[in-house]
Short mmCIF file of C-alpha atoms in Angstrom, two decimals:
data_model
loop_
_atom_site.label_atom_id
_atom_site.label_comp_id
_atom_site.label_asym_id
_atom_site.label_seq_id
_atom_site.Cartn_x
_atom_site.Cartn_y
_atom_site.Cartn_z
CA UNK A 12 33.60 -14.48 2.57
CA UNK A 13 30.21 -15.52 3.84
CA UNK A 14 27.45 -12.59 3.22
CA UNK A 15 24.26 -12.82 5.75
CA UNK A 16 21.65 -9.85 6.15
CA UNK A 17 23.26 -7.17 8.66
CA UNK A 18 19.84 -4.89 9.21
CA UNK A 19 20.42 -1.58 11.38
CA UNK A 20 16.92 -0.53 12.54
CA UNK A 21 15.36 -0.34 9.54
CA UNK A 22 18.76 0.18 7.06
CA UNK A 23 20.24 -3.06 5.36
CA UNK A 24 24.16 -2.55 6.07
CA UNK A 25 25.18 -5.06 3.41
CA UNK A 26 23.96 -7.15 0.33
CA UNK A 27 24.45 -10.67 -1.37
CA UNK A 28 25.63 -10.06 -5.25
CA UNK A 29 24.83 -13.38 -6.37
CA UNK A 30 20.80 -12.88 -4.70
CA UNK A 31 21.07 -9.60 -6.23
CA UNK A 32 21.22 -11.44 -9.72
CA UNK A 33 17.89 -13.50 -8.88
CA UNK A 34 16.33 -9.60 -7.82
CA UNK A 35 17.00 -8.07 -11.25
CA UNK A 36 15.94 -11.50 -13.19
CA UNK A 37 12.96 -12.09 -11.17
CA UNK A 38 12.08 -8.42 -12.94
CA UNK A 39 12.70 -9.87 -16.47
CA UNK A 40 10.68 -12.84 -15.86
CA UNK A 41 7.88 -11.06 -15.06
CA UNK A 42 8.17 -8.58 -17.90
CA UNK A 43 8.97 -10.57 -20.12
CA UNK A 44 5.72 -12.53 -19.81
CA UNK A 45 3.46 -9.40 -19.76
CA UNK A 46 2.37 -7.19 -22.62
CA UNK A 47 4.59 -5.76 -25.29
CA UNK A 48 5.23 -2.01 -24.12
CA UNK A 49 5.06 0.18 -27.73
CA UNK A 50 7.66 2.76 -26.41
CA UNK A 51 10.42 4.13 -26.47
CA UNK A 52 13.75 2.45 -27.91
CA UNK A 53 16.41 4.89 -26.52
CA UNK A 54 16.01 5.64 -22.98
CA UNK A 55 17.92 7.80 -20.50
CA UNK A 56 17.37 6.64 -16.53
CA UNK A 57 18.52 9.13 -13.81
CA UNK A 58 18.49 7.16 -10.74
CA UNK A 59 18.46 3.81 -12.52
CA UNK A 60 19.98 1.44 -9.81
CA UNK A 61 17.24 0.53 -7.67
CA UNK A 62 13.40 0.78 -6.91
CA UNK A 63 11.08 2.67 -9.61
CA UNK A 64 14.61 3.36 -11.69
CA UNK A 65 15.53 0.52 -12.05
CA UNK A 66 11.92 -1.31 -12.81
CA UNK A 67 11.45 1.18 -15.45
CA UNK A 68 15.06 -0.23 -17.42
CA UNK A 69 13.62 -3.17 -16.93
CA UNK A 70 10.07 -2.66 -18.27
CA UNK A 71 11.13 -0.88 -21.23
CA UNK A 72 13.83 -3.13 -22.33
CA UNK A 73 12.70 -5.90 -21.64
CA UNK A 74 8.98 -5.16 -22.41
CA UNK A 75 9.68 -2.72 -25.41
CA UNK A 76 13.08 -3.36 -26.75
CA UNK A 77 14.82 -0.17 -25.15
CA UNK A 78 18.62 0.62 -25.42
CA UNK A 79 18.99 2.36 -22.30
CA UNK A 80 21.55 4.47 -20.66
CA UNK A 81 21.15 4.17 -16.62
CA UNK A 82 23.00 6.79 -14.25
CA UNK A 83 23.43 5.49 -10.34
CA UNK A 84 25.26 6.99 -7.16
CA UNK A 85 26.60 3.33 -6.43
CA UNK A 86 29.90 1.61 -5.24
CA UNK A 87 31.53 -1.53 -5.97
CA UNK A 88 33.13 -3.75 -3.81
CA UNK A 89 36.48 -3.07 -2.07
CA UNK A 90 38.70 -4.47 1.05
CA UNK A 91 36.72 -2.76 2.66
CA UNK A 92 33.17 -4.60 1.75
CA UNK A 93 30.96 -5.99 -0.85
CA UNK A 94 29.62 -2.82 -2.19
CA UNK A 95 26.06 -0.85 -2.95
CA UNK A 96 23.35 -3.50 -4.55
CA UNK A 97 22.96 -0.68 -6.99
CA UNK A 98 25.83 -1.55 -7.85
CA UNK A 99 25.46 -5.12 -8.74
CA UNK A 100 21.75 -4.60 -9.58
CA UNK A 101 23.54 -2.36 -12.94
CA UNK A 102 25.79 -5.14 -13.92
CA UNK A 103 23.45 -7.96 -13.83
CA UNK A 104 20.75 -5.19 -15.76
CA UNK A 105 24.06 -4.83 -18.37
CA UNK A 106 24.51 -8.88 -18.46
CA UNK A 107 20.98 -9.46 -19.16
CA UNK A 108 20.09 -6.94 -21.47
CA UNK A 109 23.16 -7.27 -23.73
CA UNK A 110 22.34 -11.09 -24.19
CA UNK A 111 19.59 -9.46 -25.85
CA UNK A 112 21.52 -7.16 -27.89
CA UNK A 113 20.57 -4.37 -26.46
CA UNK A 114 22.50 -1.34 -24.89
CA UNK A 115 22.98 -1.29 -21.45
CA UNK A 116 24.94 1.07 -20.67
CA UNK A 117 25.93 2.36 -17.23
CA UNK A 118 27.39 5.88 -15.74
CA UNK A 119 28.40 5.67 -12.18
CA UNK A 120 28.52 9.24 -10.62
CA UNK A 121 27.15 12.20 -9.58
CA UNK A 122 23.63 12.77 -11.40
CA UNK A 123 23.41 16.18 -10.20
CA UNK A 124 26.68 17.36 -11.64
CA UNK A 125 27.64 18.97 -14.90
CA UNK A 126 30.57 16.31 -15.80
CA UNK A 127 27.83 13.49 -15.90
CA UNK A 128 25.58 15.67 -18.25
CA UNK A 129 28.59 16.16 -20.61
CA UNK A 130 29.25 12.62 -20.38
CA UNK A 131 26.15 11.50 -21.50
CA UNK A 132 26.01 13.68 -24.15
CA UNK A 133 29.18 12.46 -25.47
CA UNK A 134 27.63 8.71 -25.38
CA UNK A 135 24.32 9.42 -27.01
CA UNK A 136 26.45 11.30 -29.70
CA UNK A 137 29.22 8.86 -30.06
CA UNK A 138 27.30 5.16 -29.46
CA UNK A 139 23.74 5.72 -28.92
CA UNK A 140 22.20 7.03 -32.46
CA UNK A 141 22.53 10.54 -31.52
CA UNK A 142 18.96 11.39 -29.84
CA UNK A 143 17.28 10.04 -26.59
CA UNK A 144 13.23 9.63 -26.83
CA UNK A 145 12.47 9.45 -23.20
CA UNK A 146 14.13 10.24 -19.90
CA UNK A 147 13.11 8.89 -16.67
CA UNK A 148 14.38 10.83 -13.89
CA UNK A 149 13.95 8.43 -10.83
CA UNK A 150 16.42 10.39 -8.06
CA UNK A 151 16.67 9.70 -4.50
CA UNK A 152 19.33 11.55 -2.65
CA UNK A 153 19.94 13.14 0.59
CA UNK A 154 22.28 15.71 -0.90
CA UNK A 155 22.70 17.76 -4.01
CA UNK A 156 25.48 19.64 -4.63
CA UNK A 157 24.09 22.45 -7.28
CA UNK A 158 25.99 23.77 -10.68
CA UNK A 159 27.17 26.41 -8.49
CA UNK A 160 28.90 24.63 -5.74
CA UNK A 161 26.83 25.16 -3.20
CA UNK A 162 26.20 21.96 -1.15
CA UNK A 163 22.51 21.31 -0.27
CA UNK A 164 20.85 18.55 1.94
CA UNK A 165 17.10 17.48 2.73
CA UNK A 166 15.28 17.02 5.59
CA UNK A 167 12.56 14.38 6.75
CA UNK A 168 10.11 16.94 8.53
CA UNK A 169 7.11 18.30 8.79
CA UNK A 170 5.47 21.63 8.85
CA UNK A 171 4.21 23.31 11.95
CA UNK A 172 3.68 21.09 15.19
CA UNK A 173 5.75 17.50 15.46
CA UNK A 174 4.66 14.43 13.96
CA UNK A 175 4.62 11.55 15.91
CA UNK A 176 3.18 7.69 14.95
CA UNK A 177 3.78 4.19 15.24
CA UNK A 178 6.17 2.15 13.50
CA UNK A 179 8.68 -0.90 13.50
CA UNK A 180 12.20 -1.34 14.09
CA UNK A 181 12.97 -4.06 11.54
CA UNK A 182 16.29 -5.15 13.47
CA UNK A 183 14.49 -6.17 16.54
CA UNK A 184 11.11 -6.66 14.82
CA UNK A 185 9.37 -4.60 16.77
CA UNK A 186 6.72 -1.89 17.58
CA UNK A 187 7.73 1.37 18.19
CA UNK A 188 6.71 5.14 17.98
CA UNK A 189 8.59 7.52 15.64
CA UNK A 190 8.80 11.21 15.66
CA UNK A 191 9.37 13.45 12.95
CA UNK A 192 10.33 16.86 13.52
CA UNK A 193 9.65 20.77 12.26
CA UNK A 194 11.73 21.79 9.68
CA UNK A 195 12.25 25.37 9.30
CA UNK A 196 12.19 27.68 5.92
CA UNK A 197 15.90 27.12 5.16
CA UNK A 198 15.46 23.27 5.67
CA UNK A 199 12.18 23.05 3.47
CA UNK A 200 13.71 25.34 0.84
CA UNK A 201 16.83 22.77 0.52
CA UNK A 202 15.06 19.81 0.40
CA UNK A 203 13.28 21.48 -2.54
CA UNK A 204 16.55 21.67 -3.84
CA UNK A 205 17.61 18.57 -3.67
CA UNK A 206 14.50 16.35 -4.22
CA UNK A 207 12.52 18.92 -6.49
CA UNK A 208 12.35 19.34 -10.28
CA UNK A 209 15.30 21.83 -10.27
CA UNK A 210 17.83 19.39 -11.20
CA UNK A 211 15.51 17.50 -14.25
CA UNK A 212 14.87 20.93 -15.46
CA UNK A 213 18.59 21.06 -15.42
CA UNK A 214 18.78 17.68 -17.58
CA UNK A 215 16.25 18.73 -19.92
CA UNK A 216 17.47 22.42 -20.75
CA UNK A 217 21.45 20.65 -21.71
CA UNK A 218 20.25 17.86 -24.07
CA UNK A 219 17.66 20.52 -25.62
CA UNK A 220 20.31 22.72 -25.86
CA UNK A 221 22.90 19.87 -27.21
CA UNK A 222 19.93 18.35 -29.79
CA UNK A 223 20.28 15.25 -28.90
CA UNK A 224 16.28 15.03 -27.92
CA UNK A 225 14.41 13.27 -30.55
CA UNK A 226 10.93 14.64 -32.12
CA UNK A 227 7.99 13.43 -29.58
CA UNK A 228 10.80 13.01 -26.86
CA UNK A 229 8.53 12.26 -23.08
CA UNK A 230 10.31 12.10 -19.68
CA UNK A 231 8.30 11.18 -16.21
CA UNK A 232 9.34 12.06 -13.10
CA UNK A 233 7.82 9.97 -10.20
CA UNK A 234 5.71 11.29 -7.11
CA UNK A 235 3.78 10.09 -4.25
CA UNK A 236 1.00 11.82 -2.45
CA UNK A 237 -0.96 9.23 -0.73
CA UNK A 238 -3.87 9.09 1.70
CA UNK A 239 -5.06 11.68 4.06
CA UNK A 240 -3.63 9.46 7.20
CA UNK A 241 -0.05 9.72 5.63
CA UNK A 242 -0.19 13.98 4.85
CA UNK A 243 1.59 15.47 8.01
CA UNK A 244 4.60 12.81 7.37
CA UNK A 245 4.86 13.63 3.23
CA UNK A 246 2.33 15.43 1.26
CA UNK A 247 1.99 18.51 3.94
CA UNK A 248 5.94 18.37 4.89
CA UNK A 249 9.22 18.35 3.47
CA UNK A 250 8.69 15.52 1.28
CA UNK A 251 5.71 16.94 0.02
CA UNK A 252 6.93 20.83 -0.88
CA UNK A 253 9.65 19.11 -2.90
CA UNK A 254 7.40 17.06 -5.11
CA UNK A 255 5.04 20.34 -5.59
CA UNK A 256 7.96 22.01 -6.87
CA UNK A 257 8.73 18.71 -9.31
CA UNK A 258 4.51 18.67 -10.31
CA UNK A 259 5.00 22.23 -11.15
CA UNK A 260 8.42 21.66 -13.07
CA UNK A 261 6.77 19.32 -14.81
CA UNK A 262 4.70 21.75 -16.39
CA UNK A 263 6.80 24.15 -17.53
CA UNK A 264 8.79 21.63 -18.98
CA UNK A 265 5.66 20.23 -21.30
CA UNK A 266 5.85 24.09 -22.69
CA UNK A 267 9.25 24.16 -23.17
CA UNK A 268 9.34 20.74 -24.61
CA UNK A 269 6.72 21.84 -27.41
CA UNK A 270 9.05 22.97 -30.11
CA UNK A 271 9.85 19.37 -30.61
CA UNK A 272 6.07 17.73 -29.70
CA UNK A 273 7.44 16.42 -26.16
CA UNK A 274 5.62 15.69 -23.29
CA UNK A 275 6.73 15.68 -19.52
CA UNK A 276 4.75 14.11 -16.64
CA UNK A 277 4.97 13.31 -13.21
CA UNK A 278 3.31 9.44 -12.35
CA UNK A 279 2.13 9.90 -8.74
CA UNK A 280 2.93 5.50 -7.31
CA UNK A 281 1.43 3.12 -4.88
CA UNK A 282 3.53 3.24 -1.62
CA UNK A 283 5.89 0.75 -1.87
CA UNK A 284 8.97 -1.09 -0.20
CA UNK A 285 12.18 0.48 -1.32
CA UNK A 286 14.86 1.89 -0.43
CA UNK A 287 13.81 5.43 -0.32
CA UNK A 288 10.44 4.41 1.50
CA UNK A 289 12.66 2.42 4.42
CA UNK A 290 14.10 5.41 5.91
CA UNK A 291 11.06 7.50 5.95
CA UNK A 292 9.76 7.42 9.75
CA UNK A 293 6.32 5.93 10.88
CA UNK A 294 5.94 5.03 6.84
CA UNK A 295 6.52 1.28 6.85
CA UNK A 296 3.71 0.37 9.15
CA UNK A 297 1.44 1.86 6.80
CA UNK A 298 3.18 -0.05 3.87
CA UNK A 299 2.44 -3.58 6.05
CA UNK A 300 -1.28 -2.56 6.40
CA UNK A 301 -1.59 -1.30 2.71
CA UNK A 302 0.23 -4.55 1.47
CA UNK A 303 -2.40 -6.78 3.41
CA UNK A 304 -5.37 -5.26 1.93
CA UNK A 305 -4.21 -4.95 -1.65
CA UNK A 306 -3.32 -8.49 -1.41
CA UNK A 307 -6.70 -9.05 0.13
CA UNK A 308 -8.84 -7.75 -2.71
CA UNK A 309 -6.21 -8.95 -5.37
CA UNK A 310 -4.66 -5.33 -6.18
CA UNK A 311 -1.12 -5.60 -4.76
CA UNK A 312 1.18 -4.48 -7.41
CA UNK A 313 5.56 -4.24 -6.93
CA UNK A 314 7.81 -1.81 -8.54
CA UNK A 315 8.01 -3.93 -11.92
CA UNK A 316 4.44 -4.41 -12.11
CA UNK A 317 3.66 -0.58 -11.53
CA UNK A 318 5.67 0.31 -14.33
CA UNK A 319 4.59 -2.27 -16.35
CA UNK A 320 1.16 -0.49 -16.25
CA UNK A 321 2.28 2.47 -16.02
CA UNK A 322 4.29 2.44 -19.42
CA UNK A 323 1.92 0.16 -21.40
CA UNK A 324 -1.25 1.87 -20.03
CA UNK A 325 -0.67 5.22 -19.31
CA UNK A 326 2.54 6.91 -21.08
CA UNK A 327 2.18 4.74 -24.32
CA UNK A 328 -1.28 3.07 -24.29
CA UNK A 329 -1.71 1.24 -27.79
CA UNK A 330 -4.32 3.91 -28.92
CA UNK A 331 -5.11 7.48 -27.68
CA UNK A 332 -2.60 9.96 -25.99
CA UNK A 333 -1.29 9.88 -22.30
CA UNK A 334 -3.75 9.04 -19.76
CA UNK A 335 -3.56 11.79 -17.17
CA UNK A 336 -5.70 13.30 -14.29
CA UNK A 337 -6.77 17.30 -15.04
CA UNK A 338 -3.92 18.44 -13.25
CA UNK A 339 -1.52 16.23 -15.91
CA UNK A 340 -0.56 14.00 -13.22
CA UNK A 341 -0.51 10.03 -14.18
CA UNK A 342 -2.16 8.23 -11.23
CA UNK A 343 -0.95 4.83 -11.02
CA UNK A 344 -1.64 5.37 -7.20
CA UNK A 345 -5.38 4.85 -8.16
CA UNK A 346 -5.66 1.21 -6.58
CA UNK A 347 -4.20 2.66 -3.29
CA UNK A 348 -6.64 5.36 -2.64
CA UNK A 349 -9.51 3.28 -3.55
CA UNK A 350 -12.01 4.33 -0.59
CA UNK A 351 -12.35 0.70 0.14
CA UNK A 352 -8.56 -0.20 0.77
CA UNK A 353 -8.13 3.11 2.72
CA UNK A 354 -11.21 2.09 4.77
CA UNK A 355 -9.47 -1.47 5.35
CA UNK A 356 -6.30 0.23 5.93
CA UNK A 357 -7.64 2.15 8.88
CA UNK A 358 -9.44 -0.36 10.32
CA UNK A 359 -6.39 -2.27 10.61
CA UNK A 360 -4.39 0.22 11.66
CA UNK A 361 -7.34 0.56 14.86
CA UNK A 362 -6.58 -3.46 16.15
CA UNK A 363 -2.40 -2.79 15.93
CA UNK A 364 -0.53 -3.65 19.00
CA UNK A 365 2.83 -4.40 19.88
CA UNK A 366 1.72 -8.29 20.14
CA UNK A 367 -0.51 -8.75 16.81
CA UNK A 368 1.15 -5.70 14.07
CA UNK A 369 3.13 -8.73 12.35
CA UNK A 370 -0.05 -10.74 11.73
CA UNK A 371 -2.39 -7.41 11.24
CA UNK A 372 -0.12 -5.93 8.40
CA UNK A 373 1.87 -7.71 5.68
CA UNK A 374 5.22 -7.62 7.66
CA UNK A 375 6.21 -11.18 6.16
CA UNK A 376 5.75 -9.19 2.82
CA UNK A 377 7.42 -6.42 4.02
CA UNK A 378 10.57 -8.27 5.34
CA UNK A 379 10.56 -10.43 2.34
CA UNK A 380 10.23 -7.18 -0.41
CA UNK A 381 13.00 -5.50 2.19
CA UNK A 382 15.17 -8.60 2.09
CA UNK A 383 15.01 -8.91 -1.19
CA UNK A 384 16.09 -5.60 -2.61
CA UNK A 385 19.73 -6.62 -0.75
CA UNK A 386 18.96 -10.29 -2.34
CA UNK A 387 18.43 -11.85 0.58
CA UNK A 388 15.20 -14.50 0.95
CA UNK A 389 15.93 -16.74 -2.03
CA UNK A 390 15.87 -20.53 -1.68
CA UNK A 391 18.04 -21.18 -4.57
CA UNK A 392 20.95 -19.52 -3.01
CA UNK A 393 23.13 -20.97 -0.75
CA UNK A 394 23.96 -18.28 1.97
CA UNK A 395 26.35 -20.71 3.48
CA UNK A 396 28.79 -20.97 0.32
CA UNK A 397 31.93 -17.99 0.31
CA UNK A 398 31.84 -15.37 -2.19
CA UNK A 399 35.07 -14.47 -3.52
CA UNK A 400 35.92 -10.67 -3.46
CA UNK A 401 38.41 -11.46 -6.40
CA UNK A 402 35.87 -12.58 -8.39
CA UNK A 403 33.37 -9.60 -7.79
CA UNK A 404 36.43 -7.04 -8.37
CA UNK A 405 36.72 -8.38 -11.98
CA UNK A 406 32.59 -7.91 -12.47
CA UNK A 407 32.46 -4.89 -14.89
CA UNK A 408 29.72 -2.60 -14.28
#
């Protein structure tokens, strides 16, 4: 079959495995050219399939020598279609890493569940050395189903009055105005639920309680809060209670994590082009104008590069303990809010129309970043040339 880029307003509907391969290496190549990380060398990533997740593997194998355990939602190919690029994002990670002798391996399933916690118990016991020094928990979902049963799903909203701003539609490239609605108490409190710091908390309390965390064990969780244009859409709505609630479970886990001289953060990113960020309304205009200003002044940074600084800066610098603000949060955002690129940002954002946003704002960067996260948008790949199902069905993730 022939695989082309099927985009539903802003949603990619399918992705090219072989492009995929040139995603993940194009990851390696730039670690692997960067600064030795001095970090951890057994790693446990929840949500490890795409985005932040997945640059993290990267960075810490590649830049620090990691074994790592990765844990995705994904699915493989089938009659039916190609699959999830999670899903071949995790086997060309495996492929990679294991050239390099390391471990690399992945657990496809439901993070939030009790089976998968078992699971990876079992593994770290069995063919891992027994202990895990650092979890990153790097979730996404839309739905959580708790310990309990009970079935919970989030909500894009805000609070109080409805938000409305300009955006793009990236299937018929172009402008348009988004909405975003009020959510009410029982929506907020289940998007807590799902995108909060319940369900690390949950993580952390069964491998404490199984000993299989190691003596000056740290797990980061990862946050956004962004500037004051972009609060009614995330830091002052749904978005934003749930990542409170993940700040302040980040805390109590730091206590908790004392007995054994562990640490737990939250790193608060840049805004970024991922998966996640694509389906959050009137947010990907801001990314374009954000994008052309970093580049501008020479600050842009992707996923891998973020982490990149992020691990060999700020979680294990060479000397001196974690770098963090006074309320413990790691801000790697700190380019982003700069009062210069905000300034830039806005005055952008003042000359967008529906003729000029592609030429104010990075959307070539956007499209490209979007693009290639389905791996789409390389020249060495021929788009043209059939890729066999049979031979993806025998690809072992």
């Amino acid at each position: 079959m022939i695989i082309l880029p099927i985009i539903k307003e802003n949603i990619a509907k399918n992705c090219h495995p072989i492009g995929l391969q040139k995603t993940v290496q194009r990851q390696i190549d730039f670690i692997e050219t960067a600064q030795t990380i001095n970090g951890p060398k057994k790693v446990l990533v929840i949500g490890a399939s795409s985005g932040y997740g997945l640059a993290s593997r990267i960075a810490l194998s590649f830049g620090g020598g990691a074994d790592t355990i990765g844990i995705s939602f994904e699915k493989g190919p089938s009659e039916k279609g190609v699959g999830t690029a999670g899903w071949y994002n995790n086997i060309h990670f495996k492929q990679a890493a294991e050239r390099k002798g390391l471990i690399a391996k992945n657990f496809i399933g439901d993070a939030f569940s009790d089976t998968m916690r078992e699971q990876v118990i079992d593994f770290v016991r069995a063919e891992f050395g027994g202990k895990i020094d650092m979890i990153v928990y790097s979730l996404a979902a839309g739905v959580r189903t708790a310990p309990d049963g009970v079935k919970y799903c989030s909500t894009l909203g805000v609070k109080g009055d409805e938000f409305s701003g300009q955006s793009f539609n990236l299937e018929t490239q172009s402008l348009c105005t988004q909405t975003l609605s009020p959510v009410s108490d029982q929506q907020l409190q289940d998007t807590v639920k799902v995108m909060g710091g319940e369900d690390w908390k949950l993580w952390i309390d069964t491998l404490t309680q199984a000993d299989v965390l190691a003596e000056g064990f740290k797990t980061v969780a990862y946050s956004y809060i962004g500037p004051e244009s972009t609060y009614p859409l995330y830091k002052d709505g749904s978005l934003g209670a749930a990542k409170e609630h993940l700040h302040a479970t980040a805390d109590q886990l730091n206590t908790q994590l004392t007995r054994i001289n562990g640490e737990a953060y939250v790193a608060v990113c840049k805004a970024l082009v991922t998966k996640a960020s694509a389906y959050i309304p009137v947010f990907p205009l801001y990314i374009t104008l954000l994008y052309q200003v970093m580049k501008e002044k020479r600050l842009h940074e992707t996923c891998i590069e973020q982490m990149h600084r992020l691990m060999f800066t700020r979680l294990y610098p060479a000397l001196g303990p974690v770098v963090a603000d006074a309320s413990r949060l790691i801000r790697i955002d700190d380019w982003e809010l700069r009062s210069d690129v905000q300034t830039a940002v806005e005055a952008y954002r003042k000359q967008i129309t529906a003729e000029n946003f592609k030429e104010i704002g990075d959307f070539a960067g956007y499209l490209e970043e979007f693009n290639a996260l389905n791996g789409f948008g390389f020249d060495d790949v021929d788009y043209q040339a059939k890729v066999s199902l049979e031979e993806l069905l025998q690809m072992e993730c």
